[in-house]
Coordinates of C-alpha atoms in Angstrom, one line a residue:
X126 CA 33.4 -15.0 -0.6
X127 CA 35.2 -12.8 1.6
X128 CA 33.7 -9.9 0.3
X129 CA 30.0 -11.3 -0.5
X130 CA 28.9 -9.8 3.1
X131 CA 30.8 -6.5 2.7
X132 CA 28.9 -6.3 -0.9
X133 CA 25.6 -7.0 0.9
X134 CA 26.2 -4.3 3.5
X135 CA 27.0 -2.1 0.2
X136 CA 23.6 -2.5 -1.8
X137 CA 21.6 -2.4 1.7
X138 CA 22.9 1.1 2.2
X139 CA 22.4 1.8 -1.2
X140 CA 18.8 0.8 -1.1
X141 CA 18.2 3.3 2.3
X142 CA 19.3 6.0 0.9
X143 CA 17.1 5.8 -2.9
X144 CA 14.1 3.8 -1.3
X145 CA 14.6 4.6 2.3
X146 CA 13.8 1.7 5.3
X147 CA 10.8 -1.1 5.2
X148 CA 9.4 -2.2 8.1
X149 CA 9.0 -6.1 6.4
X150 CA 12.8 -5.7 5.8
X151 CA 13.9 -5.2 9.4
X152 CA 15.0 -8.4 9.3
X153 CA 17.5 -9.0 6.2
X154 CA 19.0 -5.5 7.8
X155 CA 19.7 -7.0 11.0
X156 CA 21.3 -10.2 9.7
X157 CA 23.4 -8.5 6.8
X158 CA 25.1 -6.3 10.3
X159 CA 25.6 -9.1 11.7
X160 CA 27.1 -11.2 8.8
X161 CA 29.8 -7.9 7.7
X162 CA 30.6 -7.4 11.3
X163 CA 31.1 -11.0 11.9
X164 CA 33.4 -11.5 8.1
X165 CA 35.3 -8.0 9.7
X166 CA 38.4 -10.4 10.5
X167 CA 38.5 -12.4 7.7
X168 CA 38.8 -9.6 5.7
X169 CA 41.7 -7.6 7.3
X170 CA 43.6 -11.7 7.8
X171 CA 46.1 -12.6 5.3
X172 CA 44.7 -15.8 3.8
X173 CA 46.0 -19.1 4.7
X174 CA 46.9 -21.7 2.7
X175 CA 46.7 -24.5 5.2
X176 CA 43.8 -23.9 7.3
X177 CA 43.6 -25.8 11.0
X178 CA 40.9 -28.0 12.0
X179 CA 38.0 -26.4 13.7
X180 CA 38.2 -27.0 17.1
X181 CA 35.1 -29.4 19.0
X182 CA 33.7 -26.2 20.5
X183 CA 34.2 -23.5 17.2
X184 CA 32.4 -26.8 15.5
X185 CA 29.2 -27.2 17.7
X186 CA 28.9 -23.2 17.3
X187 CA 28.7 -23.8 13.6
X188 CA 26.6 -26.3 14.1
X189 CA 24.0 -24.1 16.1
X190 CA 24.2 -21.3 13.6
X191 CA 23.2 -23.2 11.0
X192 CA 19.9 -25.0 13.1
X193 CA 19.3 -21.4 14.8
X194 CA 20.4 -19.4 11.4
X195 CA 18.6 -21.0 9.1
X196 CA 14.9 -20.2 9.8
X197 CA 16.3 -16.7 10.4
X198 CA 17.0 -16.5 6.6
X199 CA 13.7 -18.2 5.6
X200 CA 11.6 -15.9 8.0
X201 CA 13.7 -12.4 6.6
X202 CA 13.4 -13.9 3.0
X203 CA 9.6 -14.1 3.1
X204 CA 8.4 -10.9 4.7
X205 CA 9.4 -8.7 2.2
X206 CA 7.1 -11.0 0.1
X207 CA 3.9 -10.7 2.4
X208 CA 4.5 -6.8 1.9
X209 CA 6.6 -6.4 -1.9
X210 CA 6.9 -3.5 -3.8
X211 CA 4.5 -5.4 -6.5
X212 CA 3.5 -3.8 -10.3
X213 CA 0.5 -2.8 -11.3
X214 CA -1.3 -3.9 -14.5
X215 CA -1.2 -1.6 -17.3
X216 CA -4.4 -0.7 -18.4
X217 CA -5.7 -2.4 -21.7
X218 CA -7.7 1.4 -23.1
X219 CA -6.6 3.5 -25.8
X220 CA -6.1 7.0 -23.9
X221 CA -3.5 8.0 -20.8
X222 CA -4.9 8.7 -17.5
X223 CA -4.9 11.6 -15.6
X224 CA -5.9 11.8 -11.1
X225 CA -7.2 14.2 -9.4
X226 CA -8.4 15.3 -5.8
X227 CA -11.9 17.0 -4.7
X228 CA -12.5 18.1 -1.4
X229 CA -16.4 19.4 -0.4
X230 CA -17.6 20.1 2.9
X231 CA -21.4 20.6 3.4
X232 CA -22.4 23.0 5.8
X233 CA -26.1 22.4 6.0
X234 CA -25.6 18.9 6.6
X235 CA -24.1 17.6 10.3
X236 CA -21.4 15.6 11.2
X237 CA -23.4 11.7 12.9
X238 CA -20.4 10.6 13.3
X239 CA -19.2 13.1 16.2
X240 CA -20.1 14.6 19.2
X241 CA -19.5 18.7 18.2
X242 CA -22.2 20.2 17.4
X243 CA -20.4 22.7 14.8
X244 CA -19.0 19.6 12.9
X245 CA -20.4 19.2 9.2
X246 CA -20.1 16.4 6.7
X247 CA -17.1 16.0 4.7
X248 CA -16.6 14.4 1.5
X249 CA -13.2 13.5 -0.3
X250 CA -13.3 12.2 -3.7
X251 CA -10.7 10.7 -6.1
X252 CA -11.2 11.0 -9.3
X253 CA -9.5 9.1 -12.6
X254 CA -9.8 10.6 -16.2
X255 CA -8.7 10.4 -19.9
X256 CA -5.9 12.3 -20.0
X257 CA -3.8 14.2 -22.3
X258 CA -0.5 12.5 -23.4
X259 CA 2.1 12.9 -21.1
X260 CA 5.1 12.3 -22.2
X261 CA 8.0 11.4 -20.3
X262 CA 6.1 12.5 -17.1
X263 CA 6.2 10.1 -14.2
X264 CA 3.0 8.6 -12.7
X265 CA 2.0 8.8 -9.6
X266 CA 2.4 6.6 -6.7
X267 CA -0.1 3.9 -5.9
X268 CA 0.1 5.6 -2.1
X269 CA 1.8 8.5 -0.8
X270 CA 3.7 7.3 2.6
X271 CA 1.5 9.1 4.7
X272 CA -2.0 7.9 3.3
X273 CA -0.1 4.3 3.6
X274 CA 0.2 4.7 7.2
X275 CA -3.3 6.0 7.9
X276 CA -4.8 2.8 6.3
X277 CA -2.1 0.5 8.2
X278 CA -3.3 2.4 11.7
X279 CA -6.5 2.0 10.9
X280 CA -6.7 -1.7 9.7
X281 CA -4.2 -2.1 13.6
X282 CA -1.0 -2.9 11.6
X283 CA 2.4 -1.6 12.4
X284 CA 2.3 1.7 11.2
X285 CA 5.1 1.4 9.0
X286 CA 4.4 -1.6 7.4
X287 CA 2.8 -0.6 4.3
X288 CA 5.4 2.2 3.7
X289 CA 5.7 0.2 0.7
X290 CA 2.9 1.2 -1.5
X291 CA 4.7 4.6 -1.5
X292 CA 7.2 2.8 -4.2
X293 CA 4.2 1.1 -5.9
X294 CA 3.7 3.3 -9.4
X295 CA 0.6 3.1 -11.0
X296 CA -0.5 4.5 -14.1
X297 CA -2.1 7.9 -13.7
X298 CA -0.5 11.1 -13.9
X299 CA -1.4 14.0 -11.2
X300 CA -3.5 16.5 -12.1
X301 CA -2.9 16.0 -16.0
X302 CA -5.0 18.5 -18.5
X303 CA -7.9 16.4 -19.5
X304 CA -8.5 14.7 -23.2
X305 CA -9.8 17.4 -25.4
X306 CA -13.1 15.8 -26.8
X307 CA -16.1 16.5 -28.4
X308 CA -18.6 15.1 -26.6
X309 CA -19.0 14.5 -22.6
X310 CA -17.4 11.8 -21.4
X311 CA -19.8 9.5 -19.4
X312 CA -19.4 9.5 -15.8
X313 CA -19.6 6.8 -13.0
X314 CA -19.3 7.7 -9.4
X315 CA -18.1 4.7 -7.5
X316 CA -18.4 3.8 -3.5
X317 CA -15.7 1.9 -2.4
X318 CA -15.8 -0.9 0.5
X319 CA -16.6 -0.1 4.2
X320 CA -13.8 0.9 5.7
X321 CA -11.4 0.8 2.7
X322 CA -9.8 3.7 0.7
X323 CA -10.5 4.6 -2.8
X324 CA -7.2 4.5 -3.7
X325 CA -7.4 0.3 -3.6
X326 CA -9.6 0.1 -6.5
X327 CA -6.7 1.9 -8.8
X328 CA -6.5 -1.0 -11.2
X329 CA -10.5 -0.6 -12.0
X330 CA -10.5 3.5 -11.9
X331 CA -7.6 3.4 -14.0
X332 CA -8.6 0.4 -16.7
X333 CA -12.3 2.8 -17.4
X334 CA -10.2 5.6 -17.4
X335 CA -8.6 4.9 -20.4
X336 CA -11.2 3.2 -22.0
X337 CA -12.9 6.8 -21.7
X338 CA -14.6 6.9 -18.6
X339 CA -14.6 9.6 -15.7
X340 CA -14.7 7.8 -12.3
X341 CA -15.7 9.6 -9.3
X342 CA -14.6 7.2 -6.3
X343 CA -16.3 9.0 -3.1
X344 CA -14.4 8.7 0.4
X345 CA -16.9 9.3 3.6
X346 CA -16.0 11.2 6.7
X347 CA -15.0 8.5 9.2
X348 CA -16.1 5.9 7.2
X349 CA -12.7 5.6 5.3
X350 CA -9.0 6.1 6.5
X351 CA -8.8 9.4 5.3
X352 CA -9.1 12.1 3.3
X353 CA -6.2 14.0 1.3
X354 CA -7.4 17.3 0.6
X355 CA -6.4 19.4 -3.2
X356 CA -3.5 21.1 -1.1
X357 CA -1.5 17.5 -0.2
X358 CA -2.7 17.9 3.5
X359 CA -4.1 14.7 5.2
X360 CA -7.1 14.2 7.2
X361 CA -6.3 11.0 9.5
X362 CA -9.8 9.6 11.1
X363 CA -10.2 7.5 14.3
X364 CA -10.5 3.9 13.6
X365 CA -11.6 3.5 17.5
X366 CA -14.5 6.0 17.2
X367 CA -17.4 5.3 19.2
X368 CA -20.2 5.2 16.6
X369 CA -18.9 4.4 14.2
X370 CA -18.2 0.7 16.4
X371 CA -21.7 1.2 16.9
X372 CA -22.7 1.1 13.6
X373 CA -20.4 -1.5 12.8
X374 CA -22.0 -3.7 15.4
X375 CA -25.5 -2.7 14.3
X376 CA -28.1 -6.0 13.5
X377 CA -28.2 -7.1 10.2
X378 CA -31.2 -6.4 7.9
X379 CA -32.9 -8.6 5.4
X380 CA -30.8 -7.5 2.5
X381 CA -27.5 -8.1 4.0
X382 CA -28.4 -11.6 5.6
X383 CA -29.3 -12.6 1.4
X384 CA -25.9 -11.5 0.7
X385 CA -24.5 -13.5 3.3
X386 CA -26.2 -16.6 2.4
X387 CA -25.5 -16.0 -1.3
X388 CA -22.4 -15.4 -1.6
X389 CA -20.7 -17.9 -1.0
X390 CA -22.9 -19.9 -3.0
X391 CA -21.7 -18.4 -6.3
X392 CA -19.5 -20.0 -8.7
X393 CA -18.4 -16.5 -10.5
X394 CA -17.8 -12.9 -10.5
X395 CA -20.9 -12.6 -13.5
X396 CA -23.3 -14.8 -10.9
X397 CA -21.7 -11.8 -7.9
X398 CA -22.9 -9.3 -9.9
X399 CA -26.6 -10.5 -10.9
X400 CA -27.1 -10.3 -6.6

C-alpha cells in the first residue's frame, strides 16, 4: 500500500506524455500530487512493527479527510465520464471508408454575414466515401484538437474541455483512393444542425459510407464552428457575431412553430421523419 500512490503518480505521467492533459481530468491530477507527496514519508520510514495510537488531534484530521476527501474522489471520478474518450460504432456496410475535405469560395456571391464589402461566401464540406481497403492504416480521429476547441469556444465551454475527441478514432481513413466501381455511386449531400459541425454526424456519414453511399455534409460560413480547409489550416468563426444573434433571434414562421408543436408529440424516430 505504500507504494499504491507512487504507482498512481507513475501511470499519470505516463498517460501525459502518450495522451497529453484533459481538462475533465484536472482533478484526479491534483489529488494523485497530493496523495504521493503526502505517502513521501512513509516511504523513505523503516516500517514499524508496533505502531502507536493516533493521537486525538492526528485522529480528528483523519476524520475531516475522509468527510472533506471523499466527495473530492466522487467529483474527480465522474468528470472524466461527462467528457470520456468513448468508441464509436463500427459501421454495419460491406466496404471501408475513406474522408475527405473540400473547400469552395464563391466570388460572385457576398458574404450577409459580415460587414466587408470584399468578403464572399465560403463553403467547407466533409465528405465520406467507399473506400479502398486499407490495410493496417490507422483511421482518423473523430476531431483534430484544434477543430475540438473551436466547437467548445463556440458552444462557451472551457476551451479545453473537449480536447478529448482528439483521442476518439472513428472509422474512416484520410484521403483514402476511392472504391474502384463500375457504376456511379449515388450521392447525398447532407446539412447538418444550426450551429453544429459536420463532423458530429460521423456515425451516419460513415454507416452509408460503407453501405456505398457518397455523403457530401456542407459546413456554412459563420453558421458552423469552422471550416478546415484541404491544407489542414483552420478557419475559427465568431460565435458572438452580430447577425448572426440577429438571425438567431429572428420570429418564427409557420413552418417552424408546426415543428415545435409536433415534436414533441411523436412517439418515434419513423413518426420524426414523416414531419
Amino acid at each position: 500500500m505504500r507504494l499504491a500512490p507512487s504507482l498512481a503518480m507513475g501511470f499519470i505521467l505516463l498517460h501525459l506524455l502518450v495522451e497529453g492533459h484533459r481538462l475533465p481530468m484536472l482533478p484526479i491530477y491534483g489529488l494523485t500530487v497530493v496523495l504521493f507527496l503526502r505517502s513521501l514519508p512513509n516511504v523513505f520510514r523503516p516500517a514499524r512493527l508496533h505502531r502507536e495510537a493516533p493521537s486525538r488531534s492526528a485522529r480528528i484530521l483523519r476524520a475531516l479527510g475522509i468527510v472533506f476527501g471523499l466527495p473530492l474522489f466522487i467529483i474527480a471520478g465522474m468528470l472524466p465520464a461527462v467528457v470520456p474518450v468513448f468508441r464509436l460504432p463500427e459501421p454495419a456496410g460491406p466496404h471501408s471508408v475513406g474522408c475527405t475535405h473540400l473547400y469552395f469560395v464563391d466570388k460572385n456571391r457576398p458574404e450577409i454575414f459580415t460587414s466587408d464589402p470584399s468578403d464572399v461566401r465560403q463553403i467547407w464540406a466533409r465528405v465520406w466515401y467507399p473506400a479502398a481497403p486499407q490495410g493496417d492504416k490507422d483511421p482518423m480521429s473523430y476531431m483534430e484538437r484544434d477543430s475540438a476547441r473551436a466547437l467548445a469556444r463556440w458552444w462557451g465551454l472551457p476551451r479545453s474541455l473537449l480536447d478529448g475527441f482528439a483521442l476518439v478514432r472513428t472509422h474512416s481513413y484520410l484521403d483514402a483512393a476511392i472504391l474502384p466501381n463500375s457504376e456511379p455511386f449515388p450521392v447525398i449531400i447532407f446539412n447538418h444542425g444550426y450551429q453544429v459541425a459536420p463532423h458530429l454526424y460521423t456515425v451516419m456519414m460513415e454507416e452509408l459510407a460503407s453501405q456505398g453511399y457518397v455523403v457530401f455534409s456542407v459546413g456554412h460560413a459563420h453558421e458552423t464552428p469552422f471550416f478546415r480547409k484541404p491544407d489542414g489550416e483552420y478557419v475559427v468563426f465568431d460565435p458572438e457575431n452580430e447577425k448572426r444573434q440577429l438571425r438567431l433571434q429572428e420570429g418564427s414562421d409557420p413552418v417552424r412553430e408546426r415543428l415545435i408543436y409536433e415534436f414533441p408529440e411523436t412517439q418515434n424516430w419513423q413518426e420524426r421523419e414523416s414531419l
